[in-house]
mmCIF file of C-alpha atoms (C1' of nucleotides) in Angstrom:
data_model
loop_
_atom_site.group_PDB
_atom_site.id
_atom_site.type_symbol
_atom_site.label_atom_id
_atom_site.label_comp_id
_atom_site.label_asym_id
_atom_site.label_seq_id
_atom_site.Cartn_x
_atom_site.Cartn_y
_atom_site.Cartn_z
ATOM 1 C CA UNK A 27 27.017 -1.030 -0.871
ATOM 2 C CA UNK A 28 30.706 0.248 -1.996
ATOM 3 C CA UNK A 29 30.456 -2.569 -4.363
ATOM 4 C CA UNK A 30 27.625 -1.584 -6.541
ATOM 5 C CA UNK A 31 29.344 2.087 -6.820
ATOM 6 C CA UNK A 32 26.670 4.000 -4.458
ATOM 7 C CA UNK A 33 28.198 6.021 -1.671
ATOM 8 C CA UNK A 34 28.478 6.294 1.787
ATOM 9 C CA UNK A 35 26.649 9.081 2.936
ATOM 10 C CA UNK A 36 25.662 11.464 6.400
ATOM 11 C CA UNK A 37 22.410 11.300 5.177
ATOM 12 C CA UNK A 38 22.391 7.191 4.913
ATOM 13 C CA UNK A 39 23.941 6.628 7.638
ATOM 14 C CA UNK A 40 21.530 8.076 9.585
ATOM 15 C CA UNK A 41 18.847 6.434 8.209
ATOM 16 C CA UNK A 42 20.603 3.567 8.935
ATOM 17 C CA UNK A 43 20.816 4.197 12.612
ATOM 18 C CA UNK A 44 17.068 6.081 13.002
ATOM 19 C CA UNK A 45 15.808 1.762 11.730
ATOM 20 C CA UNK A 46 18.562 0.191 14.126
ATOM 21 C CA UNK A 47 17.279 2.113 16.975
ATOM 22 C CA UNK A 48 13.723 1.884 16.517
ATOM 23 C CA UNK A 49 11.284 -0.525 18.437
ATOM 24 C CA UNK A 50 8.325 -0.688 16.680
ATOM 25 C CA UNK A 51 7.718 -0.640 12.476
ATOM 26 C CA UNK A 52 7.878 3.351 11.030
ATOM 27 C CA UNK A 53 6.371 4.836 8.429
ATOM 28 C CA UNK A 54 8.109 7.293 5.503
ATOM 29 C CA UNK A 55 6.498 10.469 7.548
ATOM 30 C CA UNK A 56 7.942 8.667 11.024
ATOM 31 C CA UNK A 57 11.141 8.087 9.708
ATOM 32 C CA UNK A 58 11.603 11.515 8.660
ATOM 33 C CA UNK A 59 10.630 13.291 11.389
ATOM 34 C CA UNK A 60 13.361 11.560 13.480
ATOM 35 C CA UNK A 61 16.115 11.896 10.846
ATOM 36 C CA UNK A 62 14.734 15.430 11.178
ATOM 37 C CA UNK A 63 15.640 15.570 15.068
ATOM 38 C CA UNK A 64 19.362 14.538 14.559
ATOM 39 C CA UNK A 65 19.668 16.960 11.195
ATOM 40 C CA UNK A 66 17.428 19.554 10.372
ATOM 41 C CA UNK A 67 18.488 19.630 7.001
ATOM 42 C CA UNK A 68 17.522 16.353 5.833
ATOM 43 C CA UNK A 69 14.798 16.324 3.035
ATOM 44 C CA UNK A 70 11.479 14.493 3.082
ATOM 45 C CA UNK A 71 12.720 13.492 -0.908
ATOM 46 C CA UNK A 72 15.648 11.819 0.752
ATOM 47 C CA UNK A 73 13.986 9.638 2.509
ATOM 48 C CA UNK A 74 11.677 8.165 0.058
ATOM 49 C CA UNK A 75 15.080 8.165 -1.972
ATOM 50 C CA UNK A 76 16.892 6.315 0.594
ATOM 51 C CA UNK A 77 13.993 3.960 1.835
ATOM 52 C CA UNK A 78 13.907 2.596 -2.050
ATOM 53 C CA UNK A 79 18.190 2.098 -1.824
ATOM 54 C CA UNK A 80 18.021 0.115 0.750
ATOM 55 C CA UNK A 81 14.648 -2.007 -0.191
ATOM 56 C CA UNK A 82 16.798 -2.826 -3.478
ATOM 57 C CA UNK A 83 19.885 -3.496 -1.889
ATOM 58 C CA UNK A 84 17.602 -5.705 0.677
ATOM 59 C CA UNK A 85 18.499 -4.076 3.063
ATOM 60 C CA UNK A 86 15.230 -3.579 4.635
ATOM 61 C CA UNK A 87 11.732 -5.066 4.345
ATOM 62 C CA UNK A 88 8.410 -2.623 3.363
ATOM 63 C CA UNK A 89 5.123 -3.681 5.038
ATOM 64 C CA UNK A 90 1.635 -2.860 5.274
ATOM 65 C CA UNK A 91 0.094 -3.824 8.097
ATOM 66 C CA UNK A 92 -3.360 -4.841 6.703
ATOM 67 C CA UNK A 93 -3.431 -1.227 5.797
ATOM 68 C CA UNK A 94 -4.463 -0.498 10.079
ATOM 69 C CA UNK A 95 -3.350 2.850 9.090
ATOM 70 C CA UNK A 96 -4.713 3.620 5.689
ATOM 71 C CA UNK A 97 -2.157 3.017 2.636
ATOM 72 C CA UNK A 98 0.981 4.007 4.742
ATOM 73 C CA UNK A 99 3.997 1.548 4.026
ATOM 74 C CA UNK A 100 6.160 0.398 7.385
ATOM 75 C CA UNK A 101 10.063 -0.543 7.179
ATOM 76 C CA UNK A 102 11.805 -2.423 9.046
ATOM 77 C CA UNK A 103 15.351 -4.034 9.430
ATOM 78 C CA UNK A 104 15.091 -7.118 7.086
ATOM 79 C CA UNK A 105 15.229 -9.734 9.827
ATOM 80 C CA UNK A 106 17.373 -12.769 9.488
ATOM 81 C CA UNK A 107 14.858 -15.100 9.561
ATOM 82 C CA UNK A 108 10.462 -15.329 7.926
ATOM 83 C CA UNK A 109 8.395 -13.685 10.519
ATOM 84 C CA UNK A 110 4.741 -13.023 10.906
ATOM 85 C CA UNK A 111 3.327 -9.726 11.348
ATOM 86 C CA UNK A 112 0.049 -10.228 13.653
ATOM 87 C CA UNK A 113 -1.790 -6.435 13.334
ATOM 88 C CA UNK A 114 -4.701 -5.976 16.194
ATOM 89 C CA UNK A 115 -7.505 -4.219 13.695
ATOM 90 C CA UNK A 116 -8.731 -2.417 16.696
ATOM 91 C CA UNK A 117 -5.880 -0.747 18.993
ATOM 92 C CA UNK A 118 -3.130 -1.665 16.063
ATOM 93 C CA UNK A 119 -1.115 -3.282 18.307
ATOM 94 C CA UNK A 120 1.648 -5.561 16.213
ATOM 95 C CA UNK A 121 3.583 -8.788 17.752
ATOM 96 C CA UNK A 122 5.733 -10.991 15.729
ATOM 97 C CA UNK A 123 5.452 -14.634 16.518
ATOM 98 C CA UNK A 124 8.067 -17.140 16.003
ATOM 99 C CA UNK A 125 7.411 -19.280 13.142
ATOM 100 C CA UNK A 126 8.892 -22.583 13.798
ATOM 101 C CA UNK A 127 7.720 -24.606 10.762
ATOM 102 C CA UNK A 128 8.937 -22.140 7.923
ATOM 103 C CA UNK A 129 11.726 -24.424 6.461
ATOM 104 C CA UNK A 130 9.445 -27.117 5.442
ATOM 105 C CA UNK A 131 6.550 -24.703 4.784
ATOM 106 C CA UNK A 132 8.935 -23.432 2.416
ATOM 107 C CA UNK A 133 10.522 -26.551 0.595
ATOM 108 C CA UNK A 134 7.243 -27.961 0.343
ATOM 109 C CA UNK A 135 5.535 -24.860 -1.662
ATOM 110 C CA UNK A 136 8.749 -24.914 -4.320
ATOM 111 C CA UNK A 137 8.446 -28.214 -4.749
ATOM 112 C CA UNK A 138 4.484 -27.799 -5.471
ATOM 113 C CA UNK A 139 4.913 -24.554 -7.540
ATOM 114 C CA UNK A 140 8.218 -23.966 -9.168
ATOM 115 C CA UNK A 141 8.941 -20.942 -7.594
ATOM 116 C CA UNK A 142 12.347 -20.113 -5.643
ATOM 117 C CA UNK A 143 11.113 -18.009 -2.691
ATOM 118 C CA UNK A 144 12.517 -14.750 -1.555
ATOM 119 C CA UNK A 145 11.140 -12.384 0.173
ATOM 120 C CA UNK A 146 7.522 -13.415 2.707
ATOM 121 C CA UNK A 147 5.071 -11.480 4.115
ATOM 122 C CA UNK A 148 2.493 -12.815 6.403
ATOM 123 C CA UNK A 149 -0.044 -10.522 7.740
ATOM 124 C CA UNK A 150 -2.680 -11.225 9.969
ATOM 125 C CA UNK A 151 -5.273 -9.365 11.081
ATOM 126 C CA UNK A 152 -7.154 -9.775 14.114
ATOM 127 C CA UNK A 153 -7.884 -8.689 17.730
ATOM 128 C CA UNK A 154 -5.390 -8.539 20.551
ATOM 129 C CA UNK A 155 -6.468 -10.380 23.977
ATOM 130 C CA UNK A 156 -6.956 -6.853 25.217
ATOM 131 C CA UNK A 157 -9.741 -5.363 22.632
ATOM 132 C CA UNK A 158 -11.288 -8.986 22.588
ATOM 133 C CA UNK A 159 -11.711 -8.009 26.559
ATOM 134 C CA UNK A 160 -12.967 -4.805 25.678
ATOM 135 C CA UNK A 161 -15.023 -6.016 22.927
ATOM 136 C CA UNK A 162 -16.786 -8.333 25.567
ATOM 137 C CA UNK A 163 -17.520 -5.725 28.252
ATOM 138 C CA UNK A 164 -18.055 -2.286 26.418
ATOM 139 C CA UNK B 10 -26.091 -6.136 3.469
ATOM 140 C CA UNK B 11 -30.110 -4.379 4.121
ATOM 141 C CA UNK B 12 -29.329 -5.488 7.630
ATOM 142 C CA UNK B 13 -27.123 -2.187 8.145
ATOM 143 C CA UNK B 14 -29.096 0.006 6.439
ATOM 144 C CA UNK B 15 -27.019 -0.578 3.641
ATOM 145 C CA UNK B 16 -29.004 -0.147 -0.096
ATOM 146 C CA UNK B 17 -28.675 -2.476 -3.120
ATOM 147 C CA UNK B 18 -27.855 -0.375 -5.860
ATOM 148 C CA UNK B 19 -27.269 -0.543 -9.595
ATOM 149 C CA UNK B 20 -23.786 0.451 -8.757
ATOM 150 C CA UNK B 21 -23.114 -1.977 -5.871
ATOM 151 C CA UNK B 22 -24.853 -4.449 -7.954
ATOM 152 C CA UNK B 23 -22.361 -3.821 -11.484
ATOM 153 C CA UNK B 24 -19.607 -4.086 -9.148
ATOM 154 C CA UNK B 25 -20.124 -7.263 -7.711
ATOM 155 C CA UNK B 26 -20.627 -9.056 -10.932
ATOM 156 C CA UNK B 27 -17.190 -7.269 -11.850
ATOM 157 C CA UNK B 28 -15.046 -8.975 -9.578
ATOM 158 C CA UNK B 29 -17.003 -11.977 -9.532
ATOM 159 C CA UNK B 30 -16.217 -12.294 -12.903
ATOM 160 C CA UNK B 31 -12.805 -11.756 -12.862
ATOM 161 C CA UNK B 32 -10.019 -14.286 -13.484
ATOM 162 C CA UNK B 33 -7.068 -12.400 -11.678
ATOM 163 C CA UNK B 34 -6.626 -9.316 -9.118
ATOM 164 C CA UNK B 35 -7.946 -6.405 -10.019
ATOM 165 C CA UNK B 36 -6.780 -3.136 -8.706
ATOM 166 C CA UNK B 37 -9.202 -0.117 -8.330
ATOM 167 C CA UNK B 38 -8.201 1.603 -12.072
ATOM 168 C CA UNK B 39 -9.121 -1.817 -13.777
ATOM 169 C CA UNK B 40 -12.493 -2.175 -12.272
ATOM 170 C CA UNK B 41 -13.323 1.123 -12.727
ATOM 171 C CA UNK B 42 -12.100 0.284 -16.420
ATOM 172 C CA UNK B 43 -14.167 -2.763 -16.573
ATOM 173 C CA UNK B 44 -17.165 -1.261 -15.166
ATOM 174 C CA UNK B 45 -17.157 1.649 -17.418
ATOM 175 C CA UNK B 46 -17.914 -0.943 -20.354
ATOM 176 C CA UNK B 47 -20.806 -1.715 -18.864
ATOM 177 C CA UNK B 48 -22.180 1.377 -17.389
ATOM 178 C CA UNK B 49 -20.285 4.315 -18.875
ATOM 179 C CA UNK B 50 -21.882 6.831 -16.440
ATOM 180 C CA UNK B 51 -19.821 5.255 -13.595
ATOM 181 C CA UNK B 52 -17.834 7.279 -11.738
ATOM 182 C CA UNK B 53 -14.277 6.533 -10.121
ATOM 183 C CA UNK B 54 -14.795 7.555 -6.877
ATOM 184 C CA UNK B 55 -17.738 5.293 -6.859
ATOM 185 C CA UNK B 56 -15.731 2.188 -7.175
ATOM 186 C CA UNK B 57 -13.340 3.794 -4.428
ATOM 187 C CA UNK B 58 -16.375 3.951 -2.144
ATOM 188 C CA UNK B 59 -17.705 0.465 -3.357
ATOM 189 C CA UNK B 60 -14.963 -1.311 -2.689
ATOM 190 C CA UNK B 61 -14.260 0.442 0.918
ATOM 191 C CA UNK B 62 -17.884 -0.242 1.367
ATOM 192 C CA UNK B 63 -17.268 -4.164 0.405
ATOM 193 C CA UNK B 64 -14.018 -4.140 2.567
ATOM 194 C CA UNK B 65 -15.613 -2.738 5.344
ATOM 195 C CA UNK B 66 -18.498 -5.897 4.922
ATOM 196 C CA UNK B 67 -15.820 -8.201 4.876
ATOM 197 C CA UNK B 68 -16.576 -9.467 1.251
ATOM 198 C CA UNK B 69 -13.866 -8.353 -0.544
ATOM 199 C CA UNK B 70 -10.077 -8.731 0.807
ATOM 200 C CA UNK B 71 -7.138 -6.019 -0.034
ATOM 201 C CA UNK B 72 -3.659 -6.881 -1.295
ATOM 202 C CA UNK B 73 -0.588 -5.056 -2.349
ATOM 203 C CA UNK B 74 1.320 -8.166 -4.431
ATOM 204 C CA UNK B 75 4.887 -7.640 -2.567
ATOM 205 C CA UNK B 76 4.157 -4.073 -4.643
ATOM 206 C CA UNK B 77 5.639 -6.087 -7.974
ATOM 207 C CA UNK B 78 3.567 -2.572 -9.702
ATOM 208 C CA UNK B 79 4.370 0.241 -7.321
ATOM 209 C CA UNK B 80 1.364 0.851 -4.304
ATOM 210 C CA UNK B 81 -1.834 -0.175 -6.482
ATOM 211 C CA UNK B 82 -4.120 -2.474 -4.440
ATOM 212 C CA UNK B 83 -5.400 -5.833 -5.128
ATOM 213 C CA UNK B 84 -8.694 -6.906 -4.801
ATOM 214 C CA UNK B 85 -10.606 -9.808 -4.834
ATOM 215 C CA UNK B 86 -13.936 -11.682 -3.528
ATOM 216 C CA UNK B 87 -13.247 -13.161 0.115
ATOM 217 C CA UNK B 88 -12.610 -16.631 -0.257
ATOM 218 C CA UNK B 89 -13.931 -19.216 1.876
ATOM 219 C CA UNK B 90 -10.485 -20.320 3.172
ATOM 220 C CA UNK B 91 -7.015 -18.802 4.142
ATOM 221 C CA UNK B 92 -4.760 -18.612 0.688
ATOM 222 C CA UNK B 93 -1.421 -18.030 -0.445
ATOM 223 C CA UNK B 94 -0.267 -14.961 -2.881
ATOM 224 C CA UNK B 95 3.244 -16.001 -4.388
ATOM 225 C CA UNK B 96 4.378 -13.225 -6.623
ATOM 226 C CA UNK B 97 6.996 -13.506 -9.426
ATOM 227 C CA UNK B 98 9.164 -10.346 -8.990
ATOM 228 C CA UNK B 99 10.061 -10.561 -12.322
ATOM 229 C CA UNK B 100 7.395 -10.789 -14.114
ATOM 230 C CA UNK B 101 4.328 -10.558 -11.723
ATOM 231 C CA UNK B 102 3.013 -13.894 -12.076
ATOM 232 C CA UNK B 103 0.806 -15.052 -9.562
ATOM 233 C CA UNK B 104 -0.141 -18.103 -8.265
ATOM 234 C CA UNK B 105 -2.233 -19.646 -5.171
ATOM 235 C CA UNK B 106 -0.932 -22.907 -4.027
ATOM 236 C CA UNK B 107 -3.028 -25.061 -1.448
ATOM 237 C CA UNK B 108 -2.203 -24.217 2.366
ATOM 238 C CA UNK B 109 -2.917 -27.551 4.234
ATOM 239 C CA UNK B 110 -1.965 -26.507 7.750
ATOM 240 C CA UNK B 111 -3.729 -23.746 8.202
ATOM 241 C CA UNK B 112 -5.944 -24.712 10.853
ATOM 242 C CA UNK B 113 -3.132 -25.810 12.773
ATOM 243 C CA UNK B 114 -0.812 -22.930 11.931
ATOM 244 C CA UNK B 115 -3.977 -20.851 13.224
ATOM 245 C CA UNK B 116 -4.548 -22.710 16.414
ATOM 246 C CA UNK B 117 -1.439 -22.493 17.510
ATOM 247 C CA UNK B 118 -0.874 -18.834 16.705
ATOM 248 C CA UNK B 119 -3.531 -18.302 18.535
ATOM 249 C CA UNK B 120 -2.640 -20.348 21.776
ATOM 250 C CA UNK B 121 0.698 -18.487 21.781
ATOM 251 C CA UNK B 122 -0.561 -14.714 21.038
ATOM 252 C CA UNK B 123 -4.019 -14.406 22.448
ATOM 253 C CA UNK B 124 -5.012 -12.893 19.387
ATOM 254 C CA UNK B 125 -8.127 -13.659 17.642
ATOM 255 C CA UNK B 126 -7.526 -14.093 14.424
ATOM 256 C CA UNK B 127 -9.469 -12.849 11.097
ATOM 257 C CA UNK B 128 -8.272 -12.115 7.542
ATOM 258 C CA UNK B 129 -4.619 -13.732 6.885
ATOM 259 C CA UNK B 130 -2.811 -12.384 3.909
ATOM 260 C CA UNK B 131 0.476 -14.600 2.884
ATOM 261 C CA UNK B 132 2.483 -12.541 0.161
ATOM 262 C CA UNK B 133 5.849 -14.126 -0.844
ATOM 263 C CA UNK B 134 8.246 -12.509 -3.290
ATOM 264 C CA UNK B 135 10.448 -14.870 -5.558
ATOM 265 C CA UNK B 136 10.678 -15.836 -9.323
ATOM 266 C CA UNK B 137 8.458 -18.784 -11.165
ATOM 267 C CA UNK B 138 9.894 -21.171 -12.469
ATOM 268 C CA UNK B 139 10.473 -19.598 -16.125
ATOM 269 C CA UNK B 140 12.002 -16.523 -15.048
ATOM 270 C CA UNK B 141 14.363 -18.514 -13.343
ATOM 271 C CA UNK B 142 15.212 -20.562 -16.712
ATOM 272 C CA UNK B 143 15.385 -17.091 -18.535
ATOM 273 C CA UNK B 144 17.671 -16.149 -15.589
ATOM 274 C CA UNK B 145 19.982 -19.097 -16.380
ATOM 275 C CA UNK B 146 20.736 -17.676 -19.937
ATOM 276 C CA UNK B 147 20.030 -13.959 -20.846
ATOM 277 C "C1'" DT C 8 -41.168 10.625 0.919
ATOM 278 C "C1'" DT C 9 -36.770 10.014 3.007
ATOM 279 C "C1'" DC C 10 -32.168 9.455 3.464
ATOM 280 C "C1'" DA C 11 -28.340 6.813 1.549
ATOM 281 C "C1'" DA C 12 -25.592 6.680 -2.691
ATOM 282 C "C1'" DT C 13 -24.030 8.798 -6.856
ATOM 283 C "C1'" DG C 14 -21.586 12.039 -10.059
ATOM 284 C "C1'" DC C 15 -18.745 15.697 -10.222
ATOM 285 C "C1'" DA C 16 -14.934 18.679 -9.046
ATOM 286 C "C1'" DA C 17 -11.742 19.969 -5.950
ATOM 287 C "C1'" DA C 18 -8.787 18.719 -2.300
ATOM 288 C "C1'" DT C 19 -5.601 15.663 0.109
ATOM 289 C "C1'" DC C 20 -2.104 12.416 0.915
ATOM 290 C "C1'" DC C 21 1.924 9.968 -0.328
ATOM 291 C "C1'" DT C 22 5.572 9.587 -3.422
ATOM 292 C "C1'" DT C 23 8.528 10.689 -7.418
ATOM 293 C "C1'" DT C 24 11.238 13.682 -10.487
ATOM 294 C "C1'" DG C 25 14.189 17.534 -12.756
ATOM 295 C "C1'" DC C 26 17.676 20.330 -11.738
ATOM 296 C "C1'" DA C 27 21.275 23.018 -9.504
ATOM 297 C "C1'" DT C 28 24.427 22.264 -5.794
ATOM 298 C "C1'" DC C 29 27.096 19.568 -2.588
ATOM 299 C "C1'" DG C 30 30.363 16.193 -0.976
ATOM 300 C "C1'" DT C 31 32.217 11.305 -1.103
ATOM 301 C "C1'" DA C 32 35.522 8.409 -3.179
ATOM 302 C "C1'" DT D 10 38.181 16.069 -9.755
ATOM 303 C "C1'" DA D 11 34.139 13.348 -11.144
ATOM 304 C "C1'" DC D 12 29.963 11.720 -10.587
ATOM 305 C "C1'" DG D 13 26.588 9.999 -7.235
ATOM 306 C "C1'" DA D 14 23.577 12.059 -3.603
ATOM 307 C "C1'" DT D 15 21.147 15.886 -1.643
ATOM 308 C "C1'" DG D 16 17.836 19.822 -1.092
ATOM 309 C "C1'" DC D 17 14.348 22.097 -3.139
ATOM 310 C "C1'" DA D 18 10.239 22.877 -5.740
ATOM 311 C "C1'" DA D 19 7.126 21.207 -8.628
ATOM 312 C "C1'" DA D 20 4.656 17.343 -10.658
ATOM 313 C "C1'" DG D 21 2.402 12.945 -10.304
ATOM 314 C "C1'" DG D 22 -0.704 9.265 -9.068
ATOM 315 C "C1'" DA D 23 -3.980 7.222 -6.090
ATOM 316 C "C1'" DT D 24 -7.619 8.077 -3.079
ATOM 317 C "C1'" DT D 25 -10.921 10.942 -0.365
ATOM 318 C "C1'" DT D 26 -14.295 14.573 0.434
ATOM 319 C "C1'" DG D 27 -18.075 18.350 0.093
ATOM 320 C "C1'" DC D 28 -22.044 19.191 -2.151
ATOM 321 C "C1'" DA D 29 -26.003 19.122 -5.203
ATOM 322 C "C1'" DT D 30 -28.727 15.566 -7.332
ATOM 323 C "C1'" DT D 31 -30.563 10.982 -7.937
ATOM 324 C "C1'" DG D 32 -32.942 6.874 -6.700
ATOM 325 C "C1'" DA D 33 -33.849 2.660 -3.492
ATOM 326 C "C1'" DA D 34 -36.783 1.409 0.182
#
DNA sequence: TTCAATGCAAATCCTTTGCATCGTA
DNA sequence: TACGATGCAAAGGATTTGCATTGAA
């Protein structure tokens, strides 16, 4: 971060620590209104601001969800390692499978295509075990 | 489609044949572009409500393209098997390579989750094989 | 004839931007 | 001290909505 001349800031930090502490993905609006909690101050326009630093820096990863939740966009710490995002269409419940088979999946589709492969996103949309239940009995 | 009540209009009809037609993802200002050609009338909050309508239906799927051009949405006709999106984040190529283990991929997911699973949308970021050559010397 | 769908205009939601001020390096 | 970041207000773009009218069944 020091290295590409952009500064340390209160206001970063936080953001920083409001995605290391949370447990499930957050929204712009969500992110804000904890920032908000730990300093009042902070400015919806500083958020959007800081969300896009740290998307460029790659710092983070921006999601959709299979839009559960209309056209909001969900960050998240950018995990170390490919993971799928598998979004219940009823309750919205997400859980994030292991995906054993990525390497290969991976060297096989640059080898077909070309391509050298950053960033993945795989969402899936379907029904939980729960709403399938509920879907059954009504 | 008449099985919900649903009516077969000129509208619904104009844009089908719109993104049947089309050769690459079209996002909601396009069609409403392309279907102005034919029917100048049309109005843009039509195609908004078409293509929630088709979403809804389950004939048309929504994408985002790793947002390579801010938050527009994708869309394009459902198709009959589970495909890839790889973006170039340069210069917004994209391509759909083959995805042979699907079925697998999808069994297993399943087995491990309990989920039922529906629409899959794979969206990988990375460059194509001539942005990385332009890369290579500016 | 009936009720769903359209066109239109206005509203809404999410996000970005210009500018004066603040504060990190 | 210098210049990057913030707060604020205002603009922007995409999408939705209320309502009168049109048109498919």
């Amino acid at each position: 971060m020091r290295a590409k001349g952009l500064r340390i800031t209160r206001e970063r930090r936080l953001l920083a620590d409001v995605l290391e502490d949370a447990t499930e993905h957050l929204d712009a609006e969500t992110v804000f209104r904890l920032a908000r909690r730990r300093s009042p101050r902070i400015h919806r326009s500083t958020i959007y601001r800081t969300l896009n630093t740290f998307k460029d820096l790659d710092l983070i990863d921006e999601l959709d969800l299979m839009h559960v939740d209309g056209n909001r966009h969900y960050y998240e710490i950018r995990p170390p390692v490919f993971h799928i995002h598998l979004v219940c269409t009823s309750c919205g419940e997400v859980q994030e499978p292991e995906e054993r088979s990525w390497k290969e999946w991976r060297a096989r589709i640059m080898k077909e295509t070309g391509f050298s492969l950053g960033t993945a996103r795989l969402e899936v949309g379907g029904l939980c075990a729960d709403c399938r239940r509920r879907a059954r009995r009504p």
